Short mmCIF file of C-alpha atoms and ligand atoms in Angstrom, two decimals:
data_model
loop_
_atom_site.label_atom_id
_atom_site.label_comp_id
_atom_site.label_asym_id
_atom_site.label_seq_id
_atom_site.Cartn_x
_atom_site.Cartn_y
_atom_site.Cartn_z
CA MET A 1 24.98 -102.65 33.07
CA THR A 2 26.56 -100.14 35.41
CA PRO A 3 24.74 -99.80 38.74
CA ARG A 4 23.51 -96.27 39.43
CA PRO A 5 22.20 -94.95 42.77
CA SER A 6 18.49 -94.19 42.61
CA SER A 7 17.79 -91.49 45.16
CA ARG A 8 19.04 -88.49 43.13
CA LEU A 9 18.17 -88.28 39.48
CA PRO A 10 20.86 -87.15 37.06
CA ARG A 11 20.19 -83.69 35.63
CA THR A 12 18.96 -84.90 32.25
CA THR A 13 16.58 -87.38 33.85
CA ARG A 14 15.27 -84.71 36.23
CA GLU A 15 14.61 -82.39 33.29
CA ALA A 16 12.91 -85.19 31.42
CA HIS A 17 10.72 -85.86 34.42
CA THR A 18 9.59 -82.24 34.62
CA THR A 19 7.79 -82.59 31.32
CA MET A 20 6.56 -86.09 32.05
CA ALA A 21 3.45 -85.15 34.00
CA ASP A 22 2.26 -83.16 30.99
CA ARG A 23 3.15 -85.88 28.49
CA ASP A 24 0.36 -86.26 25.92
CA ALA A 25 -1.29 -89.62 26.60
CA THR A 26 -3.42 -89.58 23.43
CA PRO A 27 -1.04 -91.99 21.61
CA LEU A 28 -1.93 -94.57 24.29
CA ASP A 29 -5.51 -94.69 22.95
CA ASP A 30 -4.15 -96.71 19.98
CA PRO A 31 -0.54 -97.56 20.87
CA VAL A 32 -0.26 -100.17 18.10
CA GLY A 33 -1.27 -97.74 15.33
CA ALA A 34 0.87 -94.95 16.83
CA SER A 35 3.91 -97.28 16.90
CA LEU A 36 3.40 -98.77 13.44
CA ARG A 37 2.96 -95.35 11.82
CA GLY A 38 5.94 -93.94 13.74
CA ARG A 39 8.99 -95.53 15.36
CA HIS A 40 8.05 -99.05 14.24
CA ALA A 41 7.42 -98.11 10.59
CA HIS A 42 10.48 -100.23 9.66
CA LEU A 43 8.72 -103.30 11.18
CA ALA A 44 5.36 -102.60 9.49
CA ARG A 45 3.42 -104.00 6.56
CA ARG A 46 0.84 -101.60 5.16
CA LEU A 47 -2.01 -101.61 2.68
CA GLY A 48 -4.07 -98.45 2.26
CA ALA A 49 -5.26 -97.41 5.71
CA ALA A 50 -4.43 -100.77 7.35
CA VAL A 51 -1.16 -101.60 9.03
CA THR A 52 0.25 -104.62 10.84
CA TYR A 53 3.60 -105.97 12.04
CA GLN A 54 5.85 -108.16 9.92
CA ALA A 55 5.63 -111.91 10.50
CA GLU A 56 7.21 -113.14 13.76
CA VAL A 57 7.48 -109.57 15.15
CA ALA A 58 3.92 -109.24 16.47
CA THR A 59 0.35 -110.05 15.42
CA PHE A 60 -1.05 -106.60 16.30
CA SER A 61 -2.89 -104.68 13.59
CA SER A 62 -4.41 -101.23 13.33
CA VAL A 63 -6.98 -99.36 11.26
CA PRO A 64 -7.88 -95.64 11.62
CA ALA A 65 -10.00 -94.65 14.64
CA GLU A 66 -13.19 -94.49 12.58
CA PRO A 67 -12.55 -97.08 9.88
CA ASP A 68 -14.79 -97.32 6.81
CA GLU A 69 -15.54 -100.52 4.87
CA ARG A 70 -12.47 -99.95 2.72
CA ALA A 71 -10.12 -99.88 5.75
CA TRP A 72 -11.42 -103.26 6.96
CA ALA A 73 -11.13 -104.67 3.43
CA ASP A 74 -7.52 -103.42 3.31
CA LEU A 75 -6.70 -105.13 6.61
CA ALA A 76 -8.36 -108.38 5.46
CA ARG A 77 -6.26 -108.35 2.28
CA LEU A 78 -3.10 -107.41 4.15
CA LEU A 79 -3.48 -110.34 6.60
CA GLY A 80 -4.96 -112.86 4.18
CA PRO A 81 -8.10 -115.04 4.57
CA GLY A 82 -8.70 -116.89 7.86
CA GLN A 83 -5.84 -115.09 9.66
CA LEU A 84 -5.72 -113.70 13.19
CA ALA A 85 -6.30 -109.96 13.54
CA ASP A 86 -5.13 -108.95 17.01
CA LEU A 87 -7.02 -105.69 17.54
CA PHE A 88 -6.68 -105.00 21.27
CA SER A 89 -5.44 -101.51 20.63
CA SER A 90 -8.14 -100.45 18.18
CA PRO A 91 -11.26 -98.71 19.50
CA ALA A 92 -13.26 -99.85 16.45
CA SER A 93 -14.88 -103.27 15.92
CA PRO A 94 -14.60 -105.19 12.65
CA PRO A 95 -17.59 -106.12 10.43
CA PRO A 96 -19.84 -109.03 11.53
CA ASP A 97 -18.20 -111.58 9.19
CA TRP A 98 -14.93 -111.30 11.19
CA GLU A 99 -15.20 -114.22 13.64
CA PRO A 100 -14.31 -113.33 17.27
CA VAL A 101 -11.47 -115.62 18.46
CA PHE A 102 -10.75 -114.35 21.97
CA ALA A 103 -11.64 -111.48 24.30
CA LEU A 104 -9.94 -110.96 27.64
CA ASP A 105 -10.34 -108.08 30.10
CA GLY A 106 -7.19 -106.16 30.83
CA ARG A 107 -5.87 -102.76 31.79
CA GLN A 108 -3.32 -100.25 30.65
CA LEU A 109 -0.99 -98.88 33.32
CA ILE A 110 1.28 -95.85 33.08
CA TRP A 111 4.34 -95.24 35.20
CA ASP A 112 3.65 -92.55 37.79
CA GLY A 113 6.59 -93.05 40.11
CA GLY A 114 7.71 -89.43 40.22
CA ASP A 115 11.27 -89.25 41.54
CA ARG A 116 11.26 -92.96 42.43
CA VAL A 117 13.27 -93.98 39.36
CA PRO A 118 14.77 -97.35 40.28
CA ALA A 119 18.51 -97.98 40.26
CA ALA A 120 19.79 -100.05 37.34
CA PRO A 121 20.73 -103.42 38.90
CA GLY A 122 24.09 -104.99 38.20
CA ASP A 123 22.95 -108.54 37.45
CA VAL A 124 20.80 -107.68 34.44
CA THR A 125 22.04 -108.52 30.94
CA GLU A 126 20.93 -107.11 27.58
CA LEU A 127 19.62 -110.00 25.46
CA GLY A 128 20.73 -110.40 21.84
CA ALA A 129 19.74 -112.41 18.77
CA ASP A 130 21.61 -115.48 20.11
CA ASP A 131 19.38 -115.48 23.20
CA VAL A 132 16.12 -115.77 21.24
CA PRO A 133 15.78 -119.58 21.64
CA HIS A 134 16.16 -119.17 25.44
CA MET A 135 13.65 -116.30 25.43
CA LEU A 136 11.12 -118.38 23.47
CA ASP A 137 11.66 -121.28 25.88
CA LEU A 138 11.08 -119.05 28.93
CA VAL A 139 7.95 -117.56 27.32
CA ALA A 140 6.59 -121.06 26.61
CA ARG A 141 7.06 -121.94 30.28
CA THR A 142 5.60 -118.73 31.74
CA ARG A 143 3.10 -117.35 29.16
CA PRO A 144 3.51 -113.60 29.79
CA GLY A 145 1.65 -112.72 26.55
CA PRO A 146 2.43 -112.73 22.83
CA PHE A 147 6.13 -113.09 22.05
CA TRP A 148 7.59 -114.32 18.76
CA ALA A 149 11.00 -114.98 17.21
CA ARG A 150 11.41 -111.33 16.08
CA THR A 151 9.60 -109.52 18.94
CA ARG A 152 13.04 -108.65 20.38
CA GLU A 153 13.52 -106.22 17.44
CA MET A 154 10.80 -103.93 18.87
CA GLY A 155 13.10 -102.64 21.63
CA ALA A 156 15.66 -103.59 24.28
CA TYR A 157 15.18 -106.89 26.14
CA LEU A 158 16.88 -107.56 29.45
CA GLY A 159 17.37 -110.86 31.26
CA VAL A 160 18.70 -112.48 34.42
CA PHE A 161 20.78 -115.65 34.13
CA ASP A 162 21.32 -118.23 36.85
CA GLY A 163 24.00 -120.82 36.20
CA GLY A 164 23.96 -119.99 32.48
CA ARG A 165 20.20 -120.44 32.24
CA LEU A 166 17.82 -117.53 31.45
CA VAL A 167 15.44 -117.40 34.44
CA ALA A 168 13.76 -114.00 33.99
CA MET A 169 13.30 -111.35 31.31
CA ALA A 170 11.41 -108.19 30.37
CA GLY A 171 11.61 -105.86 27.41
CA GLU A 172 10.34 -102.94 25.38
CA ARG A 173 7.51 -103.44 22.90
CA LEU A 174 5.12 -100.77 21.58
CA ARG A 175 6.68 -97.33 21.08
CA PRO A 176 4.04 -94.63 20.53
CA PRO A 177 5.49 -91.07 20.48
CA GLY A 178 6.90 -90.16 23.91
CA TRP A 179 6.13 -93.56 25.43
CA THR A 180 7.63 -97.07 25.59
CA GLU A 181 5.67 -100.16 26.60
CA ILE A 182 7.25 -102.70 28.97
CA SER A 183 6.31 -106.25 28.00
CA ALA A 184 7.19 -109.96 28.19
CA VAL A 185 7.78 -109.68 31.94
CA CYS A 186 8.32 -113.25 33.12
CA THR A 187 10.24 -115.32 35.65
CA ALA A 188 10.72 -119.10 35.55
CA PRO A 189 8.50 -120.75 38.21
CA GLU A 190 11.52 -122.01 40.19
CA ALA A 191 13.05 -118.49 40.35
CA ARG A 192 9.99 -116.48 41.47
CA GLY A 193 9.75 -114.30 44.56
CA ARG A 194 13.42 -113.27 44.42
CA GLY A 195 12.73 -109.83 42.97
CA HIS A 196 13.88 -110.64 39.42
CA ALA A 197 10.78 -109.18 37.74
CA GLY A 198 10.87 -106.11 39.97
CA ARG A 199 14.52 -105.43 39.12
CA LEU A 200 14.03 -106.00 35.39
CA VAL A 201 11.00 -103.71 35.18
CA GLY A 202 12.89 -101.19 37.30
CA ALA A 203 15.87 -101.33 34.94
CA LEU A 204 13.59 -100.68 31.95
CA VAL A 205 11.79 -97.83 33.72
CA SER A 206 15.17 -96.29 34.46
CA ARG A 207 16.28 -96.51 30.79
CA ILE A 208 12.99 -95.23 29.39
CA VAL A 209 12.82 -92.26 31.78
CA ALA A 210 16.48 -91.42 31.05
CA ARG A 211 15.49 -91.09 27.36
CA GLY A 212 12.86 -88.53 28.33
CA GLU A 213 10.02 -90.97 27.67
CA ARG A 214 7.40 -92.46 29.95
CA PRO A 215 6.81 -96.20 30.53
CA PHE A 216 3.45 -97.92 30.21
CA LEU A 217 2.28 -101.53 30.04
CA HIS A 218 -0.70 -103.81 29.61
CA VAL A 219 -1.79 -106.60 31.94
CA ALA A 220 -4.71 -109.04 32.13
CA GLU A 221 -7.27 -108.13 34.78
CA ALA A 222 -7.01 -111.62 36.31
CA ASN A 223 -3.23 -111.29 36.77
CA THR A 224 -3.55 -109.80 40.25
CA GLY A 225 0.00 -110.79 41.24
CA ALA A 226 1.52 -108.88 38.33
CA ILE A 227 -0.77 -105.87 38.92
CA ALA A 228 0.34 -105.76 42.59
CA LEU A 229 3.96 -105.89 41.47
CA TYR A 230 3.53 -103.06 38.93
CA GLU A 231 1.64 -100.87 41.42
CA ARG A 232 4.39 -101.41 43.97
CA LEU A 233 6.87 -100.19 41.33
CA GLY A 234 4.91 -96.96 40.71
CA PHE A 235 2.47 -97.79 37.91
CA ARG A 236 -1.18 -96.76 38.03
CA THR A 237 -4.15 -97.74 35.88
CA ARG A 238 -4.98 -95.35 33.02
CA ARG A 239 -7.84 -97.28 31.41
CA THR A 240 -9.32 -100.70 30.87
CA VAL A 241 -8.68 -102.56 27.60
CA THR A 242 -10.00 -105.73 25.99
CA PHE A 243 -7.39 -108.02 24.49
CA ARG A 244 -9.36 -109.23 21.47
CA GLY A 245 -8.66 -111.15 18.35
CA PHE A 246 -10.75 -111.82 15.23
CA ARG A 247 -10.37 -114.18 12.30
CA THR A 248 -10.42 -112.44 8.92
CA PRO A 249 -13.17 -113.64 6.52
C1 COA B 301 4.53 -111.88 37.59
C2 COA B 301 5.95 -112.49 37.61
C3 COA B 301 6.71 -111.93 36.42
C4 COA B 301 6.62 -112.06 38.91
O1 COA B 301 7.98 -112.50 38.87
P1 COA B 301 8.91 -112.53 40.15
O2 COA B 301 10.31 -112.52 39.68
O3 COA B 301 8.51 -113.62 41.07
O4 COA B 301 8.52 -111.14 40.84
P2 COA B 301 9.31 -110.42 41.98
O5 COA B 301 10.03 -111.46 42.81
O6 COA B 301 10.06 -109.28 41.44
O7 COA B 301 8.13 -109.78 42.81
C5 COA B 301 7.22 -110.56 43.52
C6 COA B 301 6.18 -109.59 44.05
O8 COA B 301 5.21 -109.42 43.05
C7 COA B 301 3.95 -109.80 43.52
N1 COA B 301 3.62 -111.09 42.93
C8 COA B 301 4.28 -111.67 41.90
N2 COA B 301 3.65 -112.81 41.55
C9 COA B 301 2.59 -112.93 42.37
C10 COA B 301 1.55 -113.89 42.47
N3 COA B 301 1.49 -114.95 41.64
N4 COA B 301 0.59 -113.71 43.40
C11 COA B 301 0.64 -112.64 44.21
N5 COA B 301 1.60 -111.71 44.15
C12 COA B 301 2.57 -111.85 43.24
C13 COA B 301 4.02 -109.79 44.97
O9 COA B 301 3.63 -108.47 45.35
C14 COA B 301 5.48 -110.03 45.30
O10 COA B 301 5.77 -109.15 46.33
P3 COA B 301 6.91 -109.47 47.39
O11 COA B 301 8.19 -109.14 46.69
O12 COA B 301 6.58 -108.56 48.53
O13 COA B 301 6.80 -110.96 47.71
C15 COA B 301 5.93 -114.04 37.56
O14 COA B 301 5.00 -114.51 38.52
C16 COA B 301 5.58 -114.61 36.19
O15 COA B 301 6.45 -114.87 35.37
N6 COA B 301 4.28 -114.84 35.94
C17 COA B 301 3.83 -115.42 34.66
C18 COA B 301 3.99 -114.43 33.50
C19 COA B 301 3.20 -113.17 33.75
O16 COA B 301 2.04 -113.20 34.14
N7 COA B 301 3.85 -112.02 33.47
C20 COA B 301 3.21 -110.70 33.59
C21 COA B 301 2.59 -110.35 32.28
S1 COA B 301 1.87 -108.71 32.36
#
């Protein structure tokens, strides 16, 4: 990637930023549903009112904001019996015969850095299909959150290599209208504290803002190190979320 000085925004980015403060945040109330019914429709599987991602892309599912019995039945049929329904993004709770599998406190942060759009660093590489085994290996070692063999198809993924080995990465995941989520932020334990994650998130912020969109992300409440990093980069908390999964009946 070509390095770009950060202090002065290019004209198009400055114009994009002018509208950013007013950006409608409603799609962030159900970013999974807003992505699957919009820019990720090509990665979706649908049945009636229920929608989920294709296998190996993501496990997230969505039903309408006030789902009736039929919507839950559609989602159960879409996923199949005894399958994981990852419903962190949905404000509604499934019927009692859906067994809770996990629930973890987290928060949603939105980028609020104003003119502080980071420079695109020179040592960051765009990751392609050939890099997926290395990405899966890094995720297994660092556990940044859900990431599967086809998650890369949700957006652009960037990485840092050291001696031919992928040591850090971050990428774009959910894409509700006007917004792009930054996800899979991780650095190999032996490469931490060198600013890799900061530069990768900064590079993604820079790209997203240049498109006239606004970055957001999700993080577990207990991940205080990552929250500190994101706040330092210009993110602020918009709301709390619960990462929760249920098993279909
Ligand atoms: C969070 C993580 C990506 C940071 O990677 P990194 O490349 O070491 O981060 P950077 O070097 O860019 O930044 C480190 C900064 O972040 C903060 N930070 C990162 N990890 C921290 C930790 N474990 N405890 C406290 N602060 C931490 C500090 O503020 C530190 O600031 P400093 O630069 O003044 O020292 C890395 O620890 C990781 O892979 N963790 C496991 C996966 C994960 O939780 N990902 C986030 C999912 S939302």
